[in-house]
PDB file of C-alpha atoms in Angstrom:
ATOM      1  CA  GLN A 682     162.346 -30.897 100.682  1.00 93.00           C
ATOM      2  CA  VAL A 683     162.290 -34.619 100.010  1.00 96.00           C
ATOM      3  CA  GLN A 684     165.472 -36.168  98.659  1.00 97.00           C
ATOM      4  CA  LEU A 685     166.377 -39.734  97.721  1.00 98.00           C
ATOM      5  CA  GLU A 686     170.004 -40.906  97.738  1.00 98.00           C
ATOM      6  CA  GLN A 687     170.831 -44.210  96.067  1.00 97.00           C
ATOM      7  CA  SER A 688     173.758 -46.495  96.783  1.00 95.00           C
ATOM      8  CA  GLY A 689     174.955 -49.868  95.589  1.00 90.00           C
ATOM      9  CA  PRO A 690     177.374 -51.573  93.225  1.00 88.00           C
ATOM     10  CA  GLY A 691     177.428 -50.843  89.525  1.00 88.00           C
ATOM     11  CA  LEU A 692     179.118 -53.926  88.086  1.00 94.00           C
ATOM     12  CA  MET A 693     177.843 -57.453  88.520  1.00 95.00           C
ATOM     13  CA  LYS A 694     178.310 -60.926  87.082  1.00 96.00           C
ATOM     14  CA  PRO A 695     175.467 -63.099  85.763  1.00 96.00           C
ATOM     15  CA  SER A 696     173.609 -65.130  88.417  1.00 96.00           C
ATOM     16  CA  GLN A 697     174.521 -62.706  91.216  1.00 97.00           C
ATOM     17  CA  THR A 698     172.004 -60.787  93.337  1.00 97.00           C
ATOM     18  CA  LEU A 699     171.616 -57.068  92.662  1.00 97.00           C
ATOM     19  CA  SER A 700     171.228 -55.027  95.866  1.00 97.00           C
ATOM     20  CA  LEU A 701     170.506 -51.292  95.891  1.00 98.00           C
ATOM     21  CA  THR A 702     169.480 -48.959  98.707  1.00 98.00           C
ATOM     22  CA  CYS A 703     167.545 -45.694  98.636  1.00 98.00           C
ATOM     23  CA  ALA A 704     167.980 -43.390 101.658  1.00 98.00           C
ATOM     24  CA  ILE A 705     165.111 -40.985 102.330  1.00 98.00           C
ATOM     25  CA  SER A 706     165.402 -37.477 103.747  1.00 97.00           C
ATOM     26  CA  GLY A 707     162.481 -35.136 104.318  1.00 97.00           C
ATOM     27  CA  ASP A 708     159.867 -37.907 104.526  1.00 97.00           C
ATOM     28  CA  SER A 709     159.339 -41.220 106.298  1.00 97.00           C
ATOM     29  CA  VAL A 710     159.452 -44.699 104.796  1.00 97.00           C
ATOM     30  CA  SER A 711     156.635 -45.541 107.250  1.00 96.00           C
ATOM     31  CA  SER A 712     154.266 -42.802 106.068  1.00 95.00           C
ATOM     32  CA  ASN A 713     150.803 -44.290 105.625  1.00 93.00           C
ATOM     33  CA  SER A 714     150.016 -42.300 102.487  1.00 93.00           C
ATOM     34  CA  VAL A 715     153.259 -42.687 100.511  1.00 96.00           C
ATOM     35  CA  ALA A 716     154.645 -45.552  98.405  1.00 96.00           C
ATOM     36  CA  TRP A 717     158.308 -46.163  97.626  1.00 98.00           C
ATOM     37  CA  ASN A 718     159.167 -47.440  94.165  1.00 98.00           C
ATOM     38  CA  TRP A 719     161.977 -48.861  92.053  1.00 98.00           C
ATOM     39  CA  ILE A 720     162.146 -48.222  88.307  1.00 98.00           C
ATOM     40  CA  ARG A 721     164.809 -48.991  85.702  1.00 97.00           C
ATOM     41  CA  GLN A 722     165.635 -47.558  82.304  1.00 96.00           C
ATOM     42  CA  SER A 723     167.418 -49.206  79.402  1.00 93.00           C
ATOM     43  CA  PRO A 724     167.714 -48.264  75.723  1.00 88.00           C
ATOM     44  CA  SER A 725     165.863 -51.416  74.668  1.00 88.00           C
ATOM     45  CA  ARG A 726     162.946 -51.207  77.119  1.00 87.00           C
ATOM     46  CA  GLY A 727     162.618 -47.541  78.095  1.00 91.00           C
ATOM     47  CA  LEU A 728     161.274 -46.967  81.612  1.00 94.00           C
ATOM     48  CA  GLU A 729     160.172 -50.114  83.431  1.00 95.00           C
ATOM     49  CA  TRP A 730     158.466 -50.023  86.832  1.00 95.00           C
ATOM     50  CA  LEU A 731     159.771 -52.863  89.026  1.00 97.00           C
ATOM     51  CA  GLY A 732     157.812 -52.632  92.231  1.00 96.00           C
ATOM     52  CA  ARG A 733     157.029 -50.755  95.439  1.00 96.00           C
ATOM     53  CA  THR A 734     156.683 -51.010  99.195  1.00 97.00           C
ATOM     54  CA  TYR A 735     154.268 -49.067 101.391  1.00 96.00           C
ATOM     55  CA  TYR A 736     152.775 -49.039 104.876  1.00 96.00           C
ATOM     56  CA  ARG A 737     149.000 -49.178 105.385  1.00 94.00           C
ATOM     57  CA  SER A 738     148.700 -50.514 108.948  1.00 93.00           C
ATOM     58  CA  LYS A 739     151.035 -53.244 107.718  1.00 96.00           C
ATOM     59  CA  TRP A 740     153.780 -53.476 105.119  1.00 97.00           C
ATOM     60  CA  LEU A 741     152.655 -54.253 101.579  1.00 96.00           C
ATOM     61  CA  ASN A 742     154.416 -54.839  98.261  1.00 96.00           C
ATOM     62  CA  ASP A 743     153.441 -54.817  94.592  1.00 94.00           C
ATOM     63  CA  TYR A 744     155.757 -56.161  91.892  1.00 95.00           C
ATOM     64  CA  ALA A 745     155.871 -56.072  88.109  1.00 94.00           C
ATOM     65  CA  LEU A 746     154.953 -59.371  86.495  1.00 92.00           C
ATOM     66  CA  SER A 747     158.217 -59.367  84.523  1.00 93.00           C
ATOM     67  CA  VAL A 748     160.377 -59.653  87.659  1.00 96.00           C
ATOM     68  CA  GLU A 749     157.909 -60.954  90.254  1.00 96.00           C
ATOM     69  CA  SER A 750     159.750 -64.247  90.801  1.00 97.00           C
ATOM     70  CA  ARG A 751     163.135 -62.582  91.393  1.00 97.00           C
ATOM     71  CA  ILE A 752     162.475 -59.307  93.220  1.00 98.00           C
ATOM     72  CA  THR A 753     162.217 -58.212  96.854  1.00 98.00           C
ATOM     73  CA  ILE A 754     161.701 -54.643  98.055  1.00 98.00           C
ATOM     74  CA  ASN A 755     162.089 -54.067 101.782  1.00 97.00           C
ATOM     75  CA  PRO A 756     161.795 -51.069 104.072  1.00 97.00           C
ATOM     76  CA  ASP A 757     164.303 -50.355 106.842  1.00 97.00           C
ATOM     77  CA  THR A 758     162.560 -48.150 109.378  1.00 96.00           C
ATOM     78  CA  SER A 759     165.654 -47.798 111.596  1.00 97.00           C
ATOM     79  CA  LYS A 760     167.576 -46.155 108.734  1.00 97.00           C
ATOM     80  CA  ASN A 761     164.587 -44.573 106.949  1.00 98.00           C
ATOM     81  CA  GLU A 762     165.434 -46.255 103.672  1.00 98.00           C
ATOM     82  CA  PHE A 763     164.254 -49.014 101.376  1.00 98.00           C
ATOM     83  CA  SER A 764     166.081 -51.551  99.297  1.00 98.00           C
ATOM     84  CA  LEU A 765     165.856 -53.512  96.076  1.00 98.00           C
ATOM     85  CA  GLN A 766     167.080 -57.080  95.667  1.00 98.00           C
ATOM     86  CA  LEU A 767     166.964 -58.731  92.265  1.00 98.00           C
ATOM     87  CA  ASN A 768     168.119 -62.338  92.115  1.00 97.00           C
ATOM     88  CA  SER A 769     169.822 -64.273  89.332  1.00 97.00           C
ATOM     89  CA  VAL A 770     170.679 -61.269  87.180  1.00 97.00           C
ATOM     90  CA  THR A 771     171.471 -61.605  83.471  1.00 96.00           C
ATOM     91  CA  PRO A 772     172.849 -59.100  80.951  1.00 95.00           C
ATOM     92  CA  GLU A 773     169.210 -58.148  80.239  1.00 95.00           C
ATOM     93  CA  ASP A 774     169.117 -56.584  83.718  1.00 96.00           C
ATOM     94  CA  THR A 775     171.720 -54.032  82.650  1.00 97.00           C
ATOM     95  CA  ALA A 776     170.037 -50.650  83.146  1.00 97.00           C
ATOM     96  CA  VAL A 777     169.964 -47.415  85.101  1.00 97.00           C
ATOM     97  CA  TYR A 778     168.007 -48.077  88.292  1.00 98.00           C
ATOM     98  CA  TYR A 779     166.014 -45.337  90.036  1.00 98.00           C
ATOM     99  CA  CYS A 780     164.112 -45.140  93.293  1.00 98.00           C
ATOM    100  CA  ALA A 781     161.117 -42.798  93.407  1.00 98.00           C
ATOM    101  CA  ARG A 782     158.322 -41.620  95.696  1.00 97.00           C
ATOM    102  CA  ASP A 783     154.572 -41.793  95.099  1.00 95.00           C
ATOM    103  CA  PRO A 784     153.346 -39.088  97.501  1.00 95.00           C
ATOM    104  CA  GLY A 785     149.820 -40.500  97.603  1.00 91.00           C
ATOM    105  CA  TYR A 786     147.915 -37.393  96.516  1.00 87.00           C
ATOM    106  CA  CYS A 787     148.599 -37.406  92.804  1.00 85.00           C
ATOM    107  CA  TYR A 788     146.988 -40.521  91.342  1.00 81.00           C
ATOM    108  CA  SER A 789     150.008 -42.827  91.654  1.00 87.00           C
ATOM    109  CA  CYS A 790     152.473 -40.375  90.150  1.00 93.00           C
ATOM    110  CA  LEU A 791     156.185 -40.401  90.987  1.00 96.00           C
ATOM    111  CA  ASP A 792     157.204 -36.918  92.087  1.00 95.00           C
ATOM    112  CA  VAL A 793     160.689 -37.314  93.590  1.00 97.00           C
ATOM    113  CA  TRP A 794     163.414 -39.493  92.071  1.00 98.00           C
ATOM    114  CA  GLY A 795     166.837 -40.656  93.145  1.00 97.00           C
ATOM    115  CA  GLN A 796     169.895 -39.795  91.113  1.00 97.00           C
ATOM    116  CA  GLY A 797     170.040 -43.166  89.361  1.00 97.00           C
ATOM    117  CA  THR A 798     172.534 -46.032  89.574  1.00 97.00           C
ATOM    118  CA  THR A 799     174.017 -47.555  86.427  1.00 97.00           C
ATOM    119  CA  VAL A 800     174.133 -51.335  86.813  1.00 97.00           C
ATOM    120  CA  THR A 801     176.047 -53.423  84.281  1.00 97.00           C
ATOM    121  CA  VAL A 802     175.770 -57.216  84.242  1.00 96.00           C
ATOM    122  CA  SER A 803     178.677 -58.813  82.428  1.00 95.00           C
ATOM    123  CA  SER A 804     180.868 -61.859  82.771  1.00 93.00           C
TER     124      SER A 804
ATOM    125  CA  GLU B 762     148.019 -56.150  82.499  1.00 78.00           C
ATOM    126  CA  ASN B 763     147.207 -52.754  81.059  1.00 84.00           C
ATOM    127  CA  VAL B 764     149.504 -52.278  78.067  1.00 89.00           C
ATOM    128  CA  VAL B 765     150.373 -48.694  77.188  1.00 93.00           C
ATOM    129  CA  THR B 766     151.417 -47.515  73.722  1.00 96.00           C
ATOM    130  CA  GLN B 767     152.621 -44.084  72.623  1.00 97.00           C
ATOM    131  CA  SER B 768     152.698 -42.386  69.257  1.00 95.00           C
ATOM    132  CA  PRO B 769     154.560 -41.231  67.371  1.00 96.00           C
ATOM    133  CA  GLY B 770     157.859 -42.832  68.312  1.00 95.00           C
ATOM    134  CA  THR B 771     159.735 -39.719  67.237  1.00 96.00           C
ATOM    135  CA  LEU B 772     158.500 -36.191  66.593  1.00 96.00           C
ATOM    136  CA  SER B 773     160.764 -33.845  64.639  1.00 95.00           C
ATOM    137  CA  LEU B 774     159.853 -30.193  65.246  1.00 95.00           C
ATOM    138  CA  SER B 775     161.365 -26.736  65.547  1.00 94.00           C
ATOM    139  CA  PRO B 776     161.372 -24.336  68.511  1.00 94.00           C
ATOM    140  CA  GLY B 777     158.118 -22.383  68.631  1.00 95.00           C
ATOM    141  CA  GLU B 778     156.036 -25.211  67.131  1.00 96.00           C
ATOM    142  CA  ARG B 779     153.402 -27.282  68.902  1.00 97.00           C
ATOM    143  CA  ALA B 780     153.961 -30.927  69.839  1.00 97.00           C
ATOM    144  CA  THR B 781     151.079 -33.366  70.230  1.00 98.00           C
ATOM    145  CA  LEU B 782     151.913 -36.682  71.910  1.00 98.00           C
ATOM    146  CA  SER B 783     149.454 -39.559  72.243  1.00 98.00           C
ATOM    147  CA  CYS B 784     149.178 -42.284  74.871  1.00 97.00           C
ATOM    148  CA  THR B 785     146.748 -45.208  74.562  1.00 96.00           C
ATOM    149  CA  ALA B 786     146.014 -47.898  77.148  1.00 93.00           C
ATOM    150  CA  SER B 787     144.601 -51.340  76.367  1.00 92.00           C
ATOM    151  CA  GLN B 788     142.160 -51.017  79.305  1.00 89.00           C
ATOM    152  CA  ILE B 789     140.499 -48.061  80.965  1.00 88.00           C
ATOM    153  CA  VAL B 790     142.969 -46.241  83.199  1.00 87.00           C
ATOM    154  CA  HIS B 791     141.877 -46.407  86.825  1.00 75.00           C
ATOM    155  CA  SER B 792     140.262 -43.097  87.905  1.00 67.00           C
ATOM    156  CA  GLY B 793     142.553 -40.884  85.860  1.00 77.00           C
ATOM    157  CA  HIS B 794     145.779 -42.413  87.181  1.00 90.00           C
ATOM    158  CA  LEU B 795     147.785 -41.187  84.208  1.00 93.00           C
ATOM    159  CA  GLY B 796     151.010 -39.224  84.392  1.00 95.00           C
ATOM    160  CA  TRP B 797     153.500 -37.721  81.952  1.00 97.00           C
ATOM    161  CA  TYR B 798     157.254 -37.524  82.484  1.00 98.00           C
ATOM    162  CA  GLN B 799     160.103 -35.756  80.702  1.00 97.00           C
ATOM    163  CA  HIS B 800     163.425 -37.602  80.510  1.00 96.00           C
ATOM    164  CA  LYS B 801     166.724 -36.120  79.410  1.00 94.00           C
ATOM    165  CA  PRO B 802     170.025 -38.035  79.073  1.00 91.00           C
ATOM    166  CA  GLY B 803     171.969 -38.277  82.319  1.00 92.00           C
ATOM    167  CA  GLN B 804     169.056 -37.017  84.424  1.00 95.00           C
ATOM    168  CA  ALA B 805     166.272 -38.639  86.400  1.00 96.00           C
ATOM    169  CA  PRO B 806     162.818 -38.457  84.824  1.00 96.00           C
ATOM    170  CA  ARG B 807     160.774 -35.415  85.814  1.00 97.00           C
ATOM    171  CA  LEU B 808     157.054 -35.493  86.575  1.00 97.00           C
ATOM    172  CA  LEU B 809     155.167 -33.019  84.375  1.00 97.00           C
ATOM    173  CA  ILE B 810     151.484 -33.995  84.595  1.00 96.00           C
ATOM    174  CA  TYR B 811     149.487 -36.142  87.038  1.00 94.00           C
ATOM    175  CA  GLY B 812     145.858 -37.206  87.107  1.00 92.00           C
ATOM    176  CA  ALA B 813     145.829 -36.827  83.303  1.00 93.00           C
ATOM    177  CA  SER B 814     145.564 -33.021  83.363  1.00 94.00           C
ATOM    178  CA  ASN B 815     147.139 -31.552  86.519  1.00 94.00           C
ATOM    179  CA  ARG B 816     150.482 -29.807  86.216  1.00 96.00           C
ATOM    180  CA  ALA B 817     153.101 -30.797  88.769  1.00 95.00           C
ATOM    181  CA  ILE B 818     154.852 -28.070  90.739  1.00 93.00           C
ATOM    182  CA  GLY B 819     157.179 -26.185  88.411  1.00 95.00           C
ATOM    183  CA  THR B 820     155.645 -27.431  85.148  1.00 97.00           C
ATOM    184  CA  PRO B 821     155.280 -24.512  82.712  1.00 96.00           C
ATOM    185  CA  ASP B 822     151.749 -23.800  81.487  1.00 96.00           C
ATOM    186  CA  ARG B 823     152.735 -24.579  77.893  1.00 97.00           C
ATOM    187  CA  PHE B 824     152.441 -28.255  78.905  1.00 98.00           C
ATOM    188  CA  ILE B 825     148.802 -29.385  78.738  1.00 98.00           C
ATOM    189  CA  GLY B 826     147.537 -32.864  79.571  1.00 96.00           C
ATOM    190  CA  SER B 827     144.125 -34.106  78.500  1.00 95.00           C
ATOM    191  CA  GLY B 828     142.106 -37.254  77.929  1.00 94.00           C
ATOM    192  CA  SER B 829     140.246 -39.957  79.836  1.00 91.00           C
ATOM    193  CA  GLY B 830     139.392 -43.639  79.627  1.00 90.00           C
ATOM    194  CA  THR B 831     142.017 -45.169  77.351  1.00 93.00           C
ATOM    195  CA  ASP B 832     143.181 -42.177  75.278  1.00 95.00           C
ATOM    196  CA  PHE B 833     145.377 -39.370  76.565  1.00 96.00           C
ATOM    197  CA  THR B 834     147.309 -36.480  75.026  1.00 97.00           C
ATOM    198  CA  LEU B 835     150.205 -34.279  76.059  1.00 97.00           C
ATOM    199  CA  THR B 836     150.359 -31.000  74.154  1.00 98.00           C
ATOM    200  CA  ILE B 837     153.423 -28.781  74.325  1.00 97.00           C
ATOM    201  CA  ASN B 838     152.687 -25.302  72.996  1.00 96.00           C
ATOM    202  CA  ARG B 839     155.500 -23.137  71.615  1.00 95.00           C
ATOM    203  CA  LEU B 840     158.381 -25.579  72.043  1.00 95.00           C
ATOM    204  CA  GLU B 841     161.381 -24.196  73.903  1.00 95.00           C
ATOM    205  CA  PRO B 842     164.924 -25.543  73.292  1.00 94.00           C
ATOM    206  CA  GLU B 843     164.868 -27.239  76.719  1.00 95.00           C
ATOM    207  CA  ASP B 844     161.728 -29.213  75.793  1.00 96.00           C
ATOM    208  CA  PHE B 845     163.564 -31.539  73.403  1.00 93.00           C
ATOM    209  CA  ALA B 846     163.608 -34.825  75.314  1.00 96.00           C
ATOM    210  CA  VAL B 847     161.856 -38.192  75.622  1.00 96.00           C
ATOM    211  CA  TYR B 848     158.339 -38.146  77.067  1.00 97.00           C
ATOM    212  CA  TYR B 849     156.745 -41.121  78.811  1.00 97.00           C
ATOM    213  CA  CYS B 850     153.197 -41.675  79.938  1.00 96.00           C
ATOM    214  CA  GLN B 851     152.549 -43.883  82.980  1.00 95.00           C
ATOM    215  CA  GLN B 852     149.364 -45.504  84.219  1.00 93.00           C
ATOM    216  CA  TYR B 853     148.236 -47.291  87.383  1.00 88.00           C
ATOM    217  CA  ASP B 854     145.840 -50.194  86.983  1.00 80.00           C
ATOM    218  CA  MET B 855     143.421 -52.175  89.109  1.00 75.00           C
ATOM    219  CA  SER B 856     146.055 -54.834  89.806  1.00 79.00           C
ATOM    220  CA  SER B 857     148.048 -52.201  91.739  1.00 80.00           C
ATOM    221  CA  ARG B 858     150.810 -52.046  89.153  1.00 87.00           C
ATOM    222  CA  LEU B 859     152.302 -49.118  87.279  1.00 91.00           C
ATOM    223  CA  THR B 860     153.296 -49.340  83.617  1.00 92.00           C
ATOM    224  CA  PHE B 861     155.093 -46.882  81.374  1.00 95.00           C
ATOM    225  CA  GLY B 862     154.615 -46.402  77.671  1.00 96.00           C
ATOM    226  CA  PRO B 863     157.596 -46.864  75.316  1.00 95.00           C
ATOM    227  CA  GLY B 864     158.159 -43.104  75.040  1.00 95.00           C
ATOM    228  CA  THR B 865     158.042 -40.391  72.375  1.00 97.00           C
ATOM    229  CA  LYS B 866     161.266 -38.611  71.468  1.00 96.00           C
ATOM    230  CA  VAL B 867     160.787 -34.951  70.620  1.00 96.00           C
ATOM    231  CA  GLU B 868     163.771 -33.862  68.549  1.00 94.00           C
ATOM    232  CA  ILE B 869     164.810 -30.819  66.609  1.00 83.00           C
TER     233      ILE B 869
END
């Protein structure tokens, strides 16, 4: 059974860098058919896909246009986890952040989700 | 970017009734890469439907996904009390990006 466990701080100040980690059990971050995603949810914007990392003979990333200039998603094969970094946060980045798996066989669906991390950006 | 819209924004129904939720994309959705998710407060979203019409493991058969191209529908037959939630559609486009619709709230 695949499980995703998120960790990271919940309170931040404007201009800081948001860093979250998603630990994987029951699957491998290096699987060549799976993609590992970050999504956030806020009352004003609903669900917003942020980006993903995946291995296809080499590591690849795709990012949402809305955050492309500020986001980095990296795998850590030694710990079997992946991380999200979002630079220069503002109060508009206040949201619940989720990691999720695209298993590769279901037309880019997201079948397993982390528990969610509430991130508040406030001075 | 493929923009996704959903209608209606809110659907007010009673248990036992049928819910019909619509999802429209501004461009053709790549090879049926369309999913539906159920989201309840305090929980992670739950995958219900993938590939436009395939039920995920554990999805009751009262949930039916249909559609192709740019227009998709989620039908919930005989609403159960646990079905009252927000429903999102999600597509994957040729630029390798995923986008979610704004959601439809199904309320009593």
